[in-house]
Coordinates of C-alpha atoms in Angstrom, one line a residue:
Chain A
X242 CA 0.0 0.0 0.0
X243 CA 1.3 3.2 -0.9
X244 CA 0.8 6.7 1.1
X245 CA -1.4 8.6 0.3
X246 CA 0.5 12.4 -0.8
X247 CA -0.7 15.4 -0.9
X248 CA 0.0 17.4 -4.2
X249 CA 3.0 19.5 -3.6
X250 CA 2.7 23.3 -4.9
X251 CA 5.1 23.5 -7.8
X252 CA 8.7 24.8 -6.6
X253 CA 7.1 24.9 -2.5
X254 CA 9.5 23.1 0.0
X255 CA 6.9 21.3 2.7
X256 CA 7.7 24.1 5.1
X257 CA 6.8 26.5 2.7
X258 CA 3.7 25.2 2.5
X259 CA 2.8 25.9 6.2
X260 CA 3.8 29.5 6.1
X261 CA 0.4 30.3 5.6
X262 CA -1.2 28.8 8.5
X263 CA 1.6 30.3 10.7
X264 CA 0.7 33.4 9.5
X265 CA -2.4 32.8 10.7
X266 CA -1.5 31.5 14.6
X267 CA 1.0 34.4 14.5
X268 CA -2.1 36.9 13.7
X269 CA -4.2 35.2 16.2
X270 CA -2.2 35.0 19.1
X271 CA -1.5 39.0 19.0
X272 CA -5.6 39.5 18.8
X273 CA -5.7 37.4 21.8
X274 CA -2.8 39.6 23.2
X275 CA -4.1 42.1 23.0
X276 CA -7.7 42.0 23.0
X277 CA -7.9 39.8 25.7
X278 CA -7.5 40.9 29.2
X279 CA -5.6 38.3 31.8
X280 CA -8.1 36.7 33.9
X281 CA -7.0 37.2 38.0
X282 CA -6.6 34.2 39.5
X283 CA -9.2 35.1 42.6
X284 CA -10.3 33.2 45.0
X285 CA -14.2 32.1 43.6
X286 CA -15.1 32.3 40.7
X287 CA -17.6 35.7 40.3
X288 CA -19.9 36.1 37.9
X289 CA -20.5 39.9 38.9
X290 CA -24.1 41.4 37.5
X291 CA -24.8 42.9 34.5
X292 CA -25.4 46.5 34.1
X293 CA -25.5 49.4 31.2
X294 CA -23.3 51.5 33.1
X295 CA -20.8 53.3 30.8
X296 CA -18.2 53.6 33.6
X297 CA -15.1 51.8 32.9
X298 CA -13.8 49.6 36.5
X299 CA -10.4 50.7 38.0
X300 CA -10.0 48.3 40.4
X301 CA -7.4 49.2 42.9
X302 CA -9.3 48.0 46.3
X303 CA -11.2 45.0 45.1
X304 CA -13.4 43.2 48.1
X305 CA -14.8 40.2 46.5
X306 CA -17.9 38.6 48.0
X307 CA -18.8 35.3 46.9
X308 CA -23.0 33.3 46.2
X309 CA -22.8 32.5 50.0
X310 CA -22.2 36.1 50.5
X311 CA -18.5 35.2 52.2
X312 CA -16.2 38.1 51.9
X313 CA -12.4 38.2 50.5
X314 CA -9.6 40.5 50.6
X315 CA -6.4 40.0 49.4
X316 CA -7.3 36.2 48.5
X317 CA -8.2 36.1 52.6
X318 CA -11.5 35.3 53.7
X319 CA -12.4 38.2 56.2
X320 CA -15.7 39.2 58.0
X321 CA -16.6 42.7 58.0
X322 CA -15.4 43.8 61.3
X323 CA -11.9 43.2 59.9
X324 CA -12.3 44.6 56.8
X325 CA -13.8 47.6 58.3
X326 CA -10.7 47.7 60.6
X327 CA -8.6 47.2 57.2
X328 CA -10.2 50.1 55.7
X329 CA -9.7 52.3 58.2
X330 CA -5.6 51.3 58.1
X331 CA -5.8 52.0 54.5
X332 CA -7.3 55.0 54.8
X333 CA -4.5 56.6 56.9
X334 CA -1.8 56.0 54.5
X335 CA -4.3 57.3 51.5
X336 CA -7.2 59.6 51.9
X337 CA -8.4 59.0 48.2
X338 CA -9.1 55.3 48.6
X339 CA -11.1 54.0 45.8
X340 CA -12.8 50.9 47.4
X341 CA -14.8 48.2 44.5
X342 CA -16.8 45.7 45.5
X343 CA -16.9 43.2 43.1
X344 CA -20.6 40.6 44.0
X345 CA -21.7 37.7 42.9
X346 CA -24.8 38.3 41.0
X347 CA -26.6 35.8 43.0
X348 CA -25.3 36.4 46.3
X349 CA -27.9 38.0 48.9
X350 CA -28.6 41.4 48.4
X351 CA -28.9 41.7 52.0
X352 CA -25.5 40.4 52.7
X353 CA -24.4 43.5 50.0
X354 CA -26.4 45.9 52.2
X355 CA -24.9 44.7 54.9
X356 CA -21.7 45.0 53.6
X357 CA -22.4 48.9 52.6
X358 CA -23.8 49.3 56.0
X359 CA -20.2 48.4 57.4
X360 CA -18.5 50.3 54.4
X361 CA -20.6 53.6 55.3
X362 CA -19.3 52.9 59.4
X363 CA -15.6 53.6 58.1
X364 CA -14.6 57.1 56.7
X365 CA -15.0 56.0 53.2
X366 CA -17.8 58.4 51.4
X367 CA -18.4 56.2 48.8
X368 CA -17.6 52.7 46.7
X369 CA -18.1 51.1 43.5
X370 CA -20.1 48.0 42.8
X371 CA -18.4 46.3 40.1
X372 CA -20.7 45.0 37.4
X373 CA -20.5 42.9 33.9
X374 CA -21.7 44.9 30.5
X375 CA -24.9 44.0 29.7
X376 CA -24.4 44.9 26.4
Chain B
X265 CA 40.3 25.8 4.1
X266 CA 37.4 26.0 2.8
X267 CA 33.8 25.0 3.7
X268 CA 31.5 23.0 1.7
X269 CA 29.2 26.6 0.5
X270 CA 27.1 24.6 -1.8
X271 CA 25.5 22.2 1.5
X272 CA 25.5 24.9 3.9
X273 CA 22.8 27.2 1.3
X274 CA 20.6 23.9 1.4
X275 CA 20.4 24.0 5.1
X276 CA 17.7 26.2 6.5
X277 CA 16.0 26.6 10.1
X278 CA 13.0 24.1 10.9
X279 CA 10.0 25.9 11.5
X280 CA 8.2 23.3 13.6
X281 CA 9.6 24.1 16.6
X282 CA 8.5 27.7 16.3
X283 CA 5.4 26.7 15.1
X284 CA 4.3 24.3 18.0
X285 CA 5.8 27.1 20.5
X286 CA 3.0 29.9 18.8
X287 CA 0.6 27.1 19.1
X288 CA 1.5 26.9 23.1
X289 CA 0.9 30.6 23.7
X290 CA -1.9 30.8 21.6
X291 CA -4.0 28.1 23.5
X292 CA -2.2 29.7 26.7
X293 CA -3.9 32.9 25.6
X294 CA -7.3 32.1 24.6
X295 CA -8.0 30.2 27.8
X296 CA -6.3 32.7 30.5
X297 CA -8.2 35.8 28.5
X298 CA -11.2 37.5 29.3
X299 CA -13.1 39.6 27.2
X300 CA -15.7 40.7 30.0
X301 CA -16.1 44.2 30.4
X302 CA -16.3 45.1 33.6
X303 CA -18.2 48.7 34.9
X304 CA -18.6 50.4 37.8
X305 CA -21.9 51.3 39.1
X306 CA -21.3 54.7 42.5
X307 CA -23.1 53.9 45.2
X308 CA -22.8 57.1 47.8
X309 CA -23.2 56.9 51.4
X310 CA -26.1 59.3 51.5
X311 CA -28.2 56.1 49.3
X312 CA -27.8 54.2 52.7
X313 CA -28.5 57.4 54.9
X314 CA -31.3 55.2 57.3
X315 CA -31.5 58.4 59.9
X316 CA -33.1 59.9 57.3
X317 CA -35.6 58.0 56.2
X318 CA -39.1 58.6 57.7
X319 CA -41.8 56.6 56.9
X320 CA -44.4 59.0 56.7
X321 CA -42.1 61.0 54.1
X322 CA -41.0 57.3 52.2
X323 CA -42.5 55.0 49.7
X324 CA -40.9 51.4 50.3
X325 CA -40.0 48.9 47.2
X326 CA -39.7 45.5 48.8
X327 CA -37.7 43.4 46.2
X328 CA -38.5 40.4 47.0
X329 CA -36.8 37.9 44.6
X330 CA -37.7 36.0 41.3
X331 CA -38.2 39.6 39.4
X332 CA -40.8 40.0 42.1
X333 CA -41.1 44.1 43.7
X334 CA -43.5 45.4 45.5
X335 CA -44.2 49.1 46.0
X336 CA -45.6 50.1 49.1
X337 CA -47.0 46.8 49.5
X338 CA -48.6 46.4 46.2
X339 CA -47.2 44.4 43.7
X340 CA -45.6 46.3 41.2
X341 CA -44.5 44.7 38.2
X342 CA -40.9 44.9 36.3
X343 CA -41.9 47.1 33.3
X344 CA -43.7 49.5 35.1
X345 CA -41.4 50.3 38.0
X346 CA -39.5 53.3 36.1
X347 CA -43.2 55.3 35.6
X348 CA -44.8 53.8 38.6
X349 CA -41.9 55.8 40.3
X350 CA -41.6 58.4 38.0
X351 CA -45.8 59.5 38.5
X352 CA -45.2 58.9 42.5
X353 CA -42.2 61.6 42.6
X354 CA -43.9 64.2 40.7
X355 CA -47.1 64.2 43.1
X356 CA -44.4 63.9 45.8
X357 CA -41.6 65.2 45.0
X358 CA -40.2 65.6 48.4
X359 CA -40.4 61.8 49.3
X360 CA -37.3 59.7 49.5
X361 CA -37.3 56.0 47.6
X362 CA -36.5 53.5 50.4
X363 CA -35.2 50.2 48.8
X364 CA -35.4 47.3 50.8
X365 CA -34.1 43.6 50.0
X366 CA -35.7 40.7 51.1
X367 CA -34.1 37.1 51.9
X368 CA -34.6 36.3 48.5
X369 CA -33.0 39.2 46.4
X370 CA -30.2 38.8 44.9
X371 CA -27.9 41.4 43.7
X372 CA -28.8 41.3 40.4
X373 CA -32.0 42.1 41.3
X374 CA -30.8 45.3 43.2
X375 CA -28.2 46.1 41.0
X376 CA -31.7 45.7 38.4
X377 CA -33.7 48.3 40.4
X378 CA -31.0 50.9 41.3
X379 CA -29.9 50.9 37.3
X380 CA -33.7 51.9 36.5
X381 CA -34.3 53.9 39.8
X382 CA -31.0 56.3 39.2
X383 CA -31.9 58.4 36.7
X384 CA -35.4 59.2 38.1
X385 CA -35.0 58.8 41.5
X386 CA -31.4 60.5 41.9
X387 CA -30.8 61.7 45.6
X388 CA -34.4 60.9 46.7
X389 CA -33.0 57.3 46.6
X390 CA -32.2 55.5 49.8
X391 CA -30.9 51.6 50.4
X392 CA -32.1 50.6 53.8
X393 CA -31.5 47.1 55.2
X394 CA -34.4 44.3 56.0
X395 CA -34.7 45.0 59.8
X396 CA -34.9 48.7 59.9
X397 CA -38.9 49.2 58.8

């Protein structure tokens, strides 16, 4: 039995022939590059909620709160009298903290008032829920 | 002495290497890439201001879960929340919004409300929590 070959392009070595599709690997992996954002290794996964909000997110204080409403800073799990405490540290050392909450869309909405309720206790005047575009 | 020119031309680097390297990061990229756009929605301190809000002066939306609201104890459905409100503030314009979750909202659903509540609503908009009415 013979192998079966492919017809060669006239005067095209082999690896010639797979310049083309190299080209195209090379093209795609600078779109993913630099389309694609890095995905942060966090602690849970989040699937934050959707919103129309044009806002773009800097995160620079990111408190993650997972379905069960458990908190995380800093890839720690913390309750709020901690963070609260944490806050307030921060706070000293930079009177312009920017504080995001990032929420899992189905965790309790109570547990995210709650959480404002603890944010409002420290000297912070606002926060930033961080959501998914909708769009 | 002199080298063999006519063998060395022939010779040329293999691409496979390079190819199955590209390969590698490609795959490496498409999987550790997100292409989520994430947003920011401002939520003030004066929204969760509970001194303030007097009952006599308030209109309460209950969320209560499963797309379900109520508005001062009636049920108030989805579509109409953003002209339910809308007809409410202009015969009171001086009455503040209190939003209140219940054990079943989530915070989609709040996230839901506050995104149709803002522009109407604006200051007059208060997040209280379940034990405070």
């Amino acid at each position: 039995m013979t192998p079966l070959k492919l017809k060669e392009e006239e005067g095209k070595s082999p690896s010639e022939q797979v310049l083309p599709l190299v080209n195209i690997v090379f093209l795609l992996l600078i779109f993913f590059m630099i389309t694609g954002v890095l995905r942060e290794n966090q602690d849970f996964d989040i699937k934050p909620p959707s919103s129309s909000f044009e806002n773009k997110a800097e995160i620079s204080y990111l408190v993650l709160m997972n379905r069960e409403g458990q908190l995380s800073l800093d890839h720690e799990f913390i309750d709020r009298g901690i963070l609260r405490a944490k806050i307030d540290e921060a706070l000293k050392s930079d009177t312009n903290l920017s504080v995001q909450v990032k929420a899992d869309k189905d965790a309790p909405a109570t547990e995210l008032v709650a959480l404002m309720d603890t944010l409002k206790k420290t000297e912070l005047q606002s926060f930033n829920l961080v959501t998914a575009n909708a769009n | 002495m002199l080298l063999d020119q006519s063998q060395e031309k022939k010779r040329h680097i293999s691409l496979t290497p390079l190819i199955d390297v590209v390969f590698i990061l490609l795959i490496f990229f498409m999987l550790a890439s997100t292409f989520v756009k994430l947003q920011q929605f401002p939520l003030n301190f004066s929204e969760t201001d509970n001194e303030h809000a007097n009952v006599s002066t308030s209109d309460l939306i209950i969320i209560e879960g499963n797309d379900q609201y109520s508005f001062n104890g009636e049920a108030l459905p989805y579509e109409n929340i953003q002209e339910t409100i809308a007809n409410n503030l202009l015969k009171k314009p001086d009455h503040n919004i209190l939003v209140q979750s219940s054990e079943n909202a989530t915070v989609q659903d709040l996230v839901s409300l506050l995104e149709r509540l803002k522009p109407i609503a604006g200051t007059n908009l208060s997040i209280i929590k379940g034990d405070e009415q």
